[in-house]
JSON list of C-alpha atoms and ligand atoms in Angstrom, two decimals:
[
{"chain": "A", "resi": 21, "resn": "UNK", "atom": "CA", "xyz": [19.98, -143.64, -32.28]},
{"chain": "A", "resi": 22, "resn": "UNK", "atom": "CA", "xyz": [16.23, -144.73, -33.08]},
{"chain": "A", "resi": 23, "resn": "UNK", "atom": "CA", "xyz": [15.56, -147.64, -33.93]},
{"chain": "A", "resi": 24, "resn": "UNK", "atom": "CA", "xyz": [14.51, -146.05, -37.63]},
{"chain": "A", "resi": 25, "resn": "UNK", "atom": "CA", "xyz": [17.79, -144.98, -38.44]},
{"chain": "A", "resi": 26, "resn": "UNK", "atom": "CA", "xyz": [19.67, -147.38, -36.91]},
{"chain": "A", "resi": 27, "resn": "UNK", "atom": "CA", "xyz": [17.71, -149.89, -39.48]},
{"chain": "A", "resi": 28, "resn": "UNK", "atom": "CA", "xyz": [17.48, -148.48, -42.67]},
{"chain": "A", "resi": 29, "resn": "UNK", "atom": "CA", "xyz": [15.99, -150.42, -45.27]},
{"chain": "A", "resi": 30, "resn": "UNK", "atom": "CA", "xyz": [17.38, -150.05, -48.39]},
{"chain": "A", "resi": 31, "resn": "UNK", "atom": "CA", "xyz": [14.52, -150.67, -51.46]},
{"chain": "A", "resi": 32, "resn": "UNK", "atom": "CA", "xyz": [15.57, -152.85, -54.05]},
{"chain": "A", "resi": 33, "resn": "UNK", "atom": "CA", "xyz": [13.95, -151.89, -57.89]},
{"chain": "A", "resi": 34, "resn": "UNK", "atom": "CA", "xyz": [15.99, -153.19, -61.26]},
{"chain": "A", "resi": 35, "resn": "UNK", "atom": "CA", "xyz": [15.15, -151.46, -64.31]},
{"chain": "A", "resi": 36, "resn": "UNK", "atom": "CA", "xyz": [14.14, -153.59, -67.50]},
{"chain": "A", "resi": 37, "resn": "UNK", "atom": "CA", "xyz": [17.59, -154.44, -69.33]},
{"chain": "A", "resi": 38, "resn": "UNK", "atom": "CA", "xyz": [17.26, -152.83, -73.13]},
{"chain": "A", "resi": 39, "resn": "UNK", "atom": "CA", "xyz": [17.49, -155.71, -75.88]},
{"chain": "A", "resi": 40, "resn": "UNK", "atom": "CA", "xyz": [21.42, -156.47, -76.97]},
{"chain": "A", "resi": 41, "resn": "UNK", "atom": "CA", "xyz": [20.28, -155.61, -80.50]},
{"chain": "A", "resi": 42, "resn": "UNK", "atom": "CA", "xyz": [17.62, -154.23, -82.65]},
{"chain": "A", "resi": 43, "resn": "UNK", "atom": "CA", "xyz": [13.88, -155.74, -82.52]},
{"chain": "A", "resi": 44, "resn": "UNK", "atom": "CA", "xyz": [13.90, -157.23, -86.16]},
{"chain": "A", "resi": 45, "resn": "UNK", "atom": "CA", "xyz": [18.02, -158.44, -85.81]},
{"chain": "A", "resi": 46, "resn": "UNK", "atom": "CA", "xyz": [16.57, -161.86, -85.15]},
{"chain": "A", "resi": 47, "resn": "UNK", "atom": "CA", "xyz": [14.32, -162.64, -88.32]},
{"chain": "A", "resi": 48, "resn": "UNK", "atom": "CA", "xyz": [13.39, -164.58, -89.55]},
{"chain": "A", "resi": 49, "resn": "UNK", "atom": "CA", "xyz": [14.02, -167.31, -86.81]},
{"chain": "A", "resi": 50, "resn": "UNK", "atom": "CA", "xyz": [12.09, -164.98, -84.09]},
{"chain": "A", "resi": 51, "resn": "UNK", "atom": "CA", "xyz": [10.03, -161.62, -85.59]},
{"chain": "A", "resi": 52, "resn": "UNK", "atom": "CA", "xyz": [10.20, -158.23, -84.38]},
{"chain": "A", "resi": 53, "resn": "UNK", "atom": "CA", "xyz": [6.44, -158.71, -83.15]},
{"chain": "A", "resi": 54, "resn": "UNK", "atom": "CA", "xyz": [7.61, -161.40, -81.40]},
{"chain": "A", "resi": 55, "resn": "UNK", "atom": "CA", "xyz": [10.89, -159.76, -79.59]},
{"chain": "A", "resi": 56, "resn": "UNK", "atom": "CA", "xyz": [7.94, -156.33, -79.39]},
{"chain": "A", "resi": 57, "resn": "UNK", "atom": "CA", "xyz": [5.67, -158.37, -77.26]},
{"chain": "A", "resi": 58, "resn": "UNK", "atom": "CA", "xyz": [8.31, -160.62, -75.33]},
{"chain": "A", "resi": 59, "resn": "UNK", "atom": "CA", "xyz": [10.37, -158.39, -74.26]},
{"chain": "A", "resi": 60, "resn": "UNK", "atom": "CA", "xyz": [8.12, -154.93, -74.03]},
{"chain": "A", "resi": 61, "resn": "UNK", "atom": "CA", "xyz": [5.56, -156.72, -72.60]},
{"chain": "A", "resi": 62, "resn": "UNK", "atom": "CA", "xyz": [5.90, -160.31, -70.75]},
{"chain": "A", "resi": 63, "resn": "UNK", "atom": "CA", "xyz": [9.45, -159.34, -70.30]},
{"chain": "A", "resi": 64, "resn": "UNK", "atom": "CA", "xyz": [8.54, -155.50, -68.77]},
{"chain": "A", "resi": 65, "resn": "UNK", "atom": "CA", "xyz": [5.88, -157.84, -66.01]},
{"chain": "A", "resi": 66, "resn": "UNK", "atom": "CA", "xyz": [7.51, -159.96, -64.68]},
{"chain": "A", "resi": 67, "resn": "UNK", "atom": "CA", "xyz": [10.17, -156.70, -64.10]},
{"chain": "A", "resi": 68, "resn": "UNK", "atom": "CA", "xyz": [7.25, -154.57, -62.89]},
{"chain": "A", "resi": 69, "resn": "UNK", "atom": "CA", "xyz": [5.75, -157.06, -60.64]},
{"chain": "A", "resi": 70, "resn": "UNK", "atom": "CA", "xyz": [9.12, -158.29, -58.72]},
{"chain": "A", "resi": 71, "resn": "UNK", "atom": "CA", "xyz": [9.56, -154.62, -57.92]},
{"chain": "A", "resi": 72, "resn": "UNK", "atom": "CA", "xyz": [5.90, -153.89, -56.65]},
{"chain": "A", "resi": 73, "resn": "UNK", "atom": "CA", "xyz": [6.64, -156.86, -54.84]},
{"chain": "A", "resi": 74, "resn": "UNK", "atom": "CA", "xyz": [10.14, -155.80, -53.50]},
{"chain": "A", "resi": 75, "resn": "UNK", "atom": "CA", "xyz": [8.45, -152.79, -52.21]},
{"chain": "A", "resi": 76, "resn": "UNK", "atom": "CA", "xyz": [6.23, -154.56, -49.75]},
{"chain": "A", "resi": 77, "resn": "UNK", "atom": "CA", "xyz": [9.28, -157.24, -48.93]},
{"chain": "A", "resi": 78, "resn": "UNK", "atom": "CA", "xyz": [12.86, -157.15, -47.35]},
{"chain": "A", "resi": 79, "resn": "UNK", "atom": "CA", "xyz": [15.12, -158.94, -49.01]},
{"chain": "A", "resi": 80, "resn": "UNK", "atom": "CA", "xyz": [18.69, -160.06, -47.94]},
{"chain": "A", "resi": 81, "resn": "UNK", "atom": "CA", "xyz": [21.45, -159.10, -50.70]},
{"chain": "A", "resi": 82, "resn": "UNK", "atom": "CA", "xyz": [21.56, -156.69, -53.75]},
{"chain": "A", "resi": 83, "resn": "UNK", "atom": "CA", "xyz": [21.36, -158.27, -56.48]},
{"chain": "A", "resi": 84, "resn": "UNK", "atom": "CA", "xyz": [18.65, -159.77, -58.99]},
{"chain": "A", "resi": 85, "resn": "UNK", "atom": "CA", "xyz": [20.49, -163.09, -58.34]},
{"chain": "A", "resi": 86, "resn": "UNK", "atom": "CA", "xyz": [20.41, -162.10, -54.62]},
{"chain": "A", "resi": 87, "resn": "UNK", "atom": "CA", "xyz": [16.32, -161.76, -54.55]},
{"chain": "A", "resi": 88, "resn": "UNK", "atom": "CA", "xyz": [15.94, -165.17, -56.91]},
{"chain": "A", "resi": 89, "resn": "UNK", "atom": "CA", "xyz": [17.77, -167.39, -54.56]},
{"chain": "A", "resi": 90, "resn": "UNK", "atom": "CA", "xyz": [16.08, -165.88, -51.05]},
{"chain": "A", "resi": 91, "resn": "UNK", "atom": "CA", "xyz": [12.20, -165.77, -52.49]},
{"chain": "A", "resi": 92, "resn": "UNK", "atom": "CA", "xyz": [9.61, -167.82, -52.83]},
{"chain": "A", "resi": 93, "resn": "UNK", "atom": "CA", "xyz": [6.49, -167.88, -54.18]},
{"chain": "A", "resi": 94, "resn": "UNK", "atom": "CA", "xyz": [5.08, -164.99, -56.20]},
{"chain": "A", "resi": 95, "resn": "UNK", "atom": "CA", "xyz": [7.97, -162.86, -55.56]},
{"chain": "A", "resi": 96, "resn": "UNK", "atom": "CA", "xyz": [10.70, -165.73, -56.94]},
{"chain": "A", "resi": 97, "resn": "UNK", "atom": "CA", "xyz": [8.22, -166.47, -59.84]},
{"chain": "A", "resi": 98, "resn": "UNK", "atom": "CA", "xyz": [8.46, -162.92, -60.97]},
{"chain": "A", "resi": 99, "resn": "UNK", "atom": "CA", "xyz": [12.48, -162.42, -60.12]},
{"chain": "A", "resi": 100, "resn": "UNK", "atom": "CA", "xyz": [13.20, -165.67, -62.02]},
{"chain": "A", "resi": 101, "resn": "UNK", "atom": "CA", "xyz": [11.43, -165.01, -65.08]},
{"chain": "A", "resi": 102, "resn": "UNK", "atom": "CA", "xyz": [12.98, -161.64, -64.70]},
{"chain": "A", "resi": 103, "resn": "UNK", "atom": "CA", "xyz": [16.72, -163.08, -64.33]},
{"chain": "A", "resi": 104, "resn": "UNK", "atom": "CA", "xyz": [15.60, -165.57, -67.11]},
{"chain": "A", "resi": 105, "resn": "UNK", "atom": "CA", "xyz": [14.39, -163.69, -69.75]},
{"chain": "A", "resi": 106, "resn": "UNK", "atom": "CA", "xyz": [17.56, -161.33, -69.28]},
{"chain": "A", "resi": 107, "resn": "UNK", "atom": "CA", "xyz": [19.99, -164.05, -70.02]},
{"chain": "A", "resi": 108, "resn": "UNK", "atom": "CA", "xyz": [17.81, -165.66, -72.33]},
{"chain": "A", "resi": 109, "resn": "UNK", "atom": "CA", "xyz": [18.04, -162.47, -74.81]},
{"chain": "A", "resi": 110, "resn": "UNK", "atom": "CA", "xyz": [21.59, -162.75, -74.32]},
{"chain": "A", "resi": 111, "resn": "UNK", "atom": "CA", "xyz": [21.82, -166.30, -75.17]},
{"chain": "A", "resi": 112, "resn": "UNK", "atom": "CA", "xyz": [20.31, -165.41, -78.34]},
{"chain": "A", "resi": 113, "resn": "UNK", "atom": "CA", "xyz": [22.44, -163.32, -81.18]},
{"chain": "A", "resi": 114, "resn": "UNK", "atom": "CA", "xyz": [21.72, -162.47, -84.76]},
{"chain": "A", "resi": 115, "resn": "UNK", "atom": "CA", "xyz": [24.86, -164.23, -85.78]},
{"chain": "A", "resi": 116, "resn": "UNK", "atom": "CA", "xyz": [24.10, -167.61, -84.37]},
{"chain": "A", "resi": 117, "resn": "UNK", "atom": "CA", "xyz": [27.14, -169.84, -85.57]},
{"chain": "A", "resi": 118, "resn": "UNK", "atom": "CA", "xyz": [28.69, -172.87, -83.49]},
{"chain": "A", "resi": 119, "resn": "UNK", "atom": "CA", "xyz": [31.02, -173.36, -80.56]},
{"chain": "A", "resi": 120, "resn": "UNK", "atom": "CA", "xyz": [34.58, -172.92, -81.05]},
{"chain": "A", "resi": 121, "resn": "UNK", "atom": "CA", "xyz": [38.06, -173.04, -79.87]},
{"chain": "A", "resi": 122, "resn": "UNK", "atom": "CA", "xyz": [37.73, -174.34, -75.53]},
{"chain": "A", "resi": 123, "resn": "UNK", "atom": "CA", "xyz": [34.34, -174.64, -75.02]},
{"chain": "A", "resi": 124, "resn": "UNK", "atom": "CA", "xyz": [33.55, -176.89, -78.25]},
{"chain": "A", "resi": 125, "resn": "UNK", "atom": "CA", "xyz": [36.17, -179.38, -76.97]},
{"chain": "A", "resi": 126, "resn": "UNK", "atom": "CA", "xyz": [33.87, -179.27, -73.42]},
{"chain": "A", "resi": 127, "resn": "UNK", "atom": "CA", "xyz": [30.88, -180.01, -75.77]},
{"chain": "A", "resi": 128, "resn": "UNK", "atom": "CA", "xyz": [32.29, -182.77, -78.04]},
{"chain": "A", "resi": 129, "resn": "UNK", "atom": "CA", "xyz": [34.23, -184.28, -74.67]},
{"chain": "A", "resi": 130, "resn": "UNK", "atom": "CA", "xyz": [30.66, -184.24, -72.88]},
{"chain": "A", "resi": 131, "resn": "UNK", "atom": "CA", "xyz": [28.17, -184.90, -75.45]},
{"chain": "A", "resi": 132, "resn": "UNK", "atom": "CA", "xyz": [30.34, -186.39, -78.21]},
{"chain": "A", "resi": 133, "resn": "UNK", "atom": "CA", "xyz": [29.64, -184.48, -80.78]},
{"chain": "A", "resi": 134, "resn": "UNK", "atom": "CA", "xyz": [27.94, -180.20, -81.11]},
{"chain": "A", "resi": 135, "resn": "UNK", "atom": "CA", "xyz": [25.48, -182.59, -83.00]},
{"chain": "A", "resi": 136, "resn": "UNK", "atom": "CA", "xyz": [24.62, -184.70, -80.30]},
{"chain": "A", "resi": 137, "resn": "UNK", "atom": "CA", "xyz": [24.39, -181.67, -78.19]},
{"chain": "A", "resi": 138, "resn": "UNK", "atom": "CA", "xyz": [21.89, -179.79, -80.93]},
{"chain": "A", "resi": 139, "resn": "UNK", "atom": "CA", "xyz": [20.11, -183.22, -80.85]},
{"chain": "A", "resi": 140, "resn": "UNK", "atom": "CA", "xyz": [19.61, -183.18, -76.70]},
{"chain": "A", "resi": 141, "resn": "UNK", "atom": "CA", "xyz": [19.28, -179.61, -76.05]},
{"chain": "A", "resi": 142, "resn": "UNK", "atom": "CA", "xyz": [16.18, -179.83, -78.80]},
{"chain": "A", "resi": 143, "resn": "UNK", "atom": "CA", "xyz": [14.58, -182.81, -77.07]},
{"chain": "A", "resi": 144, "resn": "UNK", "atom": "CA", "xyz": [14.55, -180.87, -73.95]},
{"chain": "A", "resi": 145, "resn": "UNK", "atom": "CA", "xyz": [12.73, -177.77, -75.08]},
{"chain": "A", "resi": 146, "resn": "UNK", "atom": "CA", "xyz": [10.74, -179.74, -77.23]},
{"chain": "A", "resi": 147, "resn": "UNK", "atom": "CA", "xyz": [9.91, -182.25, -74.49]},
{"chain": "A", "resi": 148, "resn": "UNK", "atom": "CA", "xyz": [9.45, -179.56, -71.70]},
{"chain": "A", "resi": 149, "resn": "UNK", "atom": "CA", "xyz": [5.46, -180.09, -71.05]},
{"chain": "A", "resi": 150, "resn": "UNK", "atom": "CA", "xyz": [3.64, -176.79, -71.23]},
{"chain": "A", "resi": 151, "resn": "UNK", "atom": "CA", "xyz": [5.73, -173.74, -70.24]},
{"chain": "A", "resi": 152, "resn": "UNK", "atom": "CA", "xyz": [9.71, -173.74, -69.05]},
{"chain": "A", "resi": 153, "resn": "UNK", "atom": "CA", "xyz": [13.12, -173.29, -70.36]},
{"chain": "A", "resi": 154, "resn": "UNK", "atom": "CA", "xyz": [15.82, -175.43, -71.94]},
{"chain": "A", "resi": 155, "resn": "UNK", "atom": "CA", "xyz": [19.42, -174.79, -70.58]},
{"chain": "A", "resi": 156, "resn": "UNK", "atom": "CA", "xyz": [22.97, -175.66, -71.08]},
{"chain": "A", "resi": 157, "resn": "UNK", "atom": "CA", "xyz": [24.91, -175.87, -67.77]},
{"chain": "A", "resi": 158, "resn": "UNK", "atom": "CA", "xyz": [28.10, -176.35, -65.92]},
{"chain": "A", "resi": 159, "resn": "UNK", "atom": "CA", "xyz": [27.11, -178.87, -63.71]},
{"chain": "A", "resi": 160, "resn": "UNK", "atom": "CA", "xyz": [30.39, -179.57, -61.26]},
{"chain": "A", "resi": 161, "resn": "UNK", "atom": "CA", "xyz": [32.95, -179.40, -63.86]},
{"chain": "A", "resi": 162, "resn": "UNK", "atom": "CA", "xyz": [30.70, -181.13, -66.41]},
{"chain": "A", "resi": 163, "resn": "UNK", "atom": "CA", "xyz": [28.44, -179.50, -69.52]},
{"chain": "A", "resi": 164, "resn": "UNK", "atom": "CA", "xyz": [24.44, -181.14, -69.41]},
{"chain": "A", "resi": 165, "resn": "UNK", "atom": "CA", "xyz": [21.09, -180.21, -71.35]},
{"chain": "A", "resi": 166, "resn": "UNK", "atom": "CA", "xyz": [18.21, -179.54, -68.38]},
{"chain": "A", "resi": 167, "resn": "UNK", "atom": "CA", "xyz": [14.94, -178.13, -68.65]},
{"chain": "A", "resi": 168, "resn": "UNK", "atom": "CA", "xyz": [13.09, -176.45, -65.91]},
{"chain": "A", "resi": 169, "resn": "UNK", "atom": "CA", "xyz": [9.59, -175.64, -65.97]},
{"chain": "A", "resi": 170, "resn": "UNK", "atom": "CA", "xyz": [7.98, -172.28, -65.35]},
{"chain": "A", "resi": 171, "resn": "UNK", "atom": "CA", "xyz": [10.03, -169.89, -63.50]},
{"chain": "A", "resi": 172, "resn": "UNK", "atom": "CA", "xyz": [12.46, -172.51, -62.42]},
{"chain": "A", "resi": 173, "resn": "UNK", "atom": "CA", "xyz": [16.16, -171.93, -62.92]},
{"chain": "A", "resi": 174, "resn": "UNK", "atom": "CA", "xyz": [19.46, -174.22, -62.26]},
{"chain": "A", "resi": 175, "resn": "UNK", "atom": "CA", "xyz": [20.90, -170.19, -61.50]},
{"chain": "A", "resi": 176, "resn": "UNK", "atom": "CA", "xyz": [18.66, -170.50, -57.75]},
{"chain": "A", "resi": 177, "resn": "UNK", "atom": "CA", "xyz": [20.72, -173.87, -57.24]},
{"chain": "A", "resi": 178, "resn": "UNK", "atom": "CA", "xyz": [24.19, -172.06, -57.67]},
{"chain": "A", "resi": 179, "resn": "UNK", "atom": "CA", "xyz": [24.54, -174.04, -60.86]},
{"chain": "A", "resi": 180, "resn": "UNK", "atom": "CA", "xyz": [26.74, -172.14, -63.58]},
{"chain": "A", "resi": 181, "resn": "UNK", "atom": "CA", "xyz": [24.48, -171.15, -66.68]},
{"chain": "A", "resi": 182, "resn": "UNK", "atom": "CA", "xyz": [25.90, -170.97, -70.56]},
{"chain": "A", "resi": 183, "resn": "UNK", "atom": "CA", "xyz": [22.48, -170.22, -72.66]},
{"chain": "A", "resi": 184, "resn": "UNK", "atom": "CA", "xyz": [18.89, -170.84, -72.23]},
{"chain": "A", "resi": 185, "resn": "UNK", "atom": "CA", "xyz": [16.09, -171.19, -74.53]},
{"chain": "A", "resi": 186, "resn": "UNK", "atom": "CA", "xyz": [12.47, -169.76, -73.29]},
{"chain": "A", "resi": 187, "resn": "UNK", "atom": "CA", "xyz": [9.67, -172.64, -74.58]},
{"chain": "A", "resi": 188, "resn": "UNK", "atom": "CA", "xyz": [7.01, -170.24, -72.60]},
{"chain": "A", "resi": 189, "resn": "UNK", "atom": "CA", "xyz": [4.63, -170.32, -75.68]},
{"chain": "A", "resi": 190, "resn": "UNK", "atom": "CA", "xyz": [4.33, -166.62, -76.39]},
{"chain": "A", "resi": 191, "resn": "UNK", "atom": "CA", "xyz": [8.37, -166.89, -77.39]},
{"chain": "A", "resi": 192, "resn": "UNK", "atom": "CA", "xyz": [7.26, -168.93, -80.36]},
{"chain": "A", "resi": 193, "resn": "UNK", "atom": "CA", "xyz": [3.33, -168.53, -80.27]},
{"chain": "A", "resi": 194, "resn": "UNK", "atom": "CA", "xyz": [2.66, -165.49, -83.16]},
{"chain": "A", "resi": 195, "resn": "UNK", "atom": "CA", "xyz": [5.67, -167.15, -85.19]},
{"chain": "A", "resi": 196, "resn": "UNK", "atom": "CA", "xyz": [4.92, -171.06, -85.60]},
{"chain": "A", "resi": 197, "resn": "UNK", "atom": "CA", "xyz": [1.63, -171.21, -83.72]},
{"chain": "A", "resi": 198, "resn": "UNK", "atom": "CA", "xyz": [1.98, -174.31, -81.83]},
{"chain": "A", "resi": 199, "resn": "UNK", "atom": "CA", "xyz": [4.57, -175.80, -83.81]},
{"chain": "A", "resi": 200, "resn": "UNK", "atom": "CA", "xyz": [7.37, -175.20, -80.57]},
{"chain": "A", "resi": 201, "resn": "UNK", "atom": "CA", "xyz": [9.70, -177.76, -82.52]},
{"chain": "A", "resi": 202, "resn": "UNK", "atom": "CA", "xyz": [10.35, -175.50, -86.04]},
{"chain": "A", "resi": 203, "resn": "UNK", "atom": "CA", "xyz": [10.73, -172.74, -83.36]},
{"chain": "A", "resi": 204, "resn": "UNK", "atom": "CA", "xyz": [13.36, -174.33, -81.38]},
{"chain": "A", "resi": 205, "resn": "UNK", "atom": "CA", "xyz": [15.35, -175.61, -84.43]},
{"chain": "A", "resi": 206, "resn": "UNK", "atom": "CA", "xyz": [15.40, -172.28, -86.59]},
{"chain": "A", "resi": 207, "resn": "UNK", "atom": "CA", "xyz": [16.94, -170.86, -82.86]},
{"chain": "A", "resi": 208, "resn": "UNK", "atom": "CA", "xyz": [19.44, -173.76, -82.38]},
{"chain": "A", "resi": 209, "resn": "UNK", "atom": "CA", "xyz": [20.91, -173.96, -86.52]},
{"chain": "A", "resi": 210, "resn": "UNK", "atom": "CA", "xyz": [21.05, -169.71, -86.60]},
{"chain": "A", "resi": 211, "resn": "UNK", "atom": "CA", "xyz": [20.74, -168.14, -83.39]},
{"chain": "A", "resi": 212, "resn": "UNK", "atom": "CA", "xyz": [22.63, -169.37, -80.51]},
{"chain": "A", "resi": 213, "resn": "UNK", "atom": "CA", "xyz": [25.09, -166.59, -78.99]},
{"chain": "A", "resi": 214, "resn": "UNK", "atom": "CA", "xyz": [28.53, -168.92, -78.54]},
{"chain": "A", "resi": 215, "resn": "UNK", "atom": "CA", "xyz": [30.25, -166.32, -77.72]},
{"chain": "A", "resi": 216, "resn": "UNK", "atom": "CA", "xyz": [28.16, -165.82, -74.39]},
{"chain": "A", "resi": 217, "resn": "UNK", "atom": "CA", "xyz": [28.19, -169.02, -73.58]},
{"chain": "A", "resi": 218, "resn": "UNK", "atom": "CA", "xyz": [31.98, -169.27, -73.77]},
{"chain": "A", "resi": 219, "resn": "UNK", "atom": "CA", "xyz": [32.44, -166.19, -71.86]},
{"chain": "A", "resi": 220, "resn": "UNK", "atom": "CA", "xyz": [29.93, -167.62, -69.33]},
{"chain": "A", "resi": 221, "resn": "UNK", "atom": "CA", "xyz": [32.18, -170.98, -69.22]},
{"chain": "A", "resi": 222, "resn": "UNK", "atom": "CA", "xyz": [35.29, -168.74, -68.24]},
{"chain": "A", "resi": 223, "resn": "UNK", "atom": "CA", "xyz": [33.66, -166.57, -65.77]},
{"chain": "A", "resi": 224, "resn": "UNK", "atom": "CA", "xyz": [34.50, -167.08, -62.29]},
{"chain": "B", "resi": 12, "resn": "FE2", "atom": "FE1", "xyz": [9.32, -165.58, -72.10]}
]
């Protein structure tokens, strides 16, 4: 057998995940310009570049979670924001609402109350300096607020993800100009997706 078939490569691509829901289901807390640019554009990148970048690279695993925890560099940069931005328009839902039922107890048992919670998880978007996200996490068995700038993501560490915010500035930038912190509490009071979160909580 040559050595060509004996070792074939198999090319990793992802497509760019559609939005959950329509471009304007958001508004007024995030515009359909907005979610038009975001995700058609910064969103499409970051896609576009991992997989020009995946062309020229082997990569051990499958998966888009796969390729974010074995890269570095340009290539994890691009993968992350890619992985990021997909569960960050998930973490989002026309709806918005509160936590209920199992994983509000987890809240009020780990940050007192969901206010306390709304309270942290805005001081550490707001408080993220320049670009980065805000995230609630499982962290061994117990729920925190972190923030991770850039690409970053507790997801390479192999730590369990509920929602994330993106404080990148064009996620708020042709809404509130520069004003992150209206941005970040119109998403928190109306736009949250619990129900991802809690499904997130149970997954295994
Ligand atoms: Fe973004």
């Amino acid at each position: 057998m040559s050595t060509a078939t004996a070792k074939a490569v198999r090319q990793l691509h992802f497509e760019l995940p559609p939005l959950p829901y329509a471009q304007d289901a958001l508004e007024p807390a995030i515009s359909a310009e907005t979610l038009a640019l975001h995700h058609d554009k910064h969103h499409k990148k970051y896609v576009d570049t991992m997989n020009e970048l995946l062309s020229k690279t082997e990569v051990r695993g499958s998966t888009l979670e796969d390729v974010v925890r074995s890269s570095q560099g340009k290539l994890f940069n691009n993968a992350a924001q890619a992985w990021n931005h997909g569960f960050y328009w998930q973490s989002l839902s026309p709806k918005g609402g509160a936590p209920s039922g199992a994983l509000r107890q987890r809240i009020e048992r780990d940050f007192g109350t969901y206010q306390s919670f709304c309270d942290k998880f805005a001081a550490a978007a707001n408080g993220q300096f320049g670009s980065g996200w805000a995230w609630l996490i499982d962290k061994d068995g117990k729920l925190e607020v972190v923030a991770t700038p850039n690409a970053e993501t507790p997801m390479a560490r192999g730590q369990r993800c509920l929602l994330t915010l993106d404080v990148w500035e064009h996620a708020y930038y042709v809404d509130y100009r520069n004003q992150r912190e209206k941005y970040v509490q119109a998403v928190i009071e109306k736009r949250l997706n619990w129900e991802f979160a809690a499904k997130n909580l149970d997954a295994k």
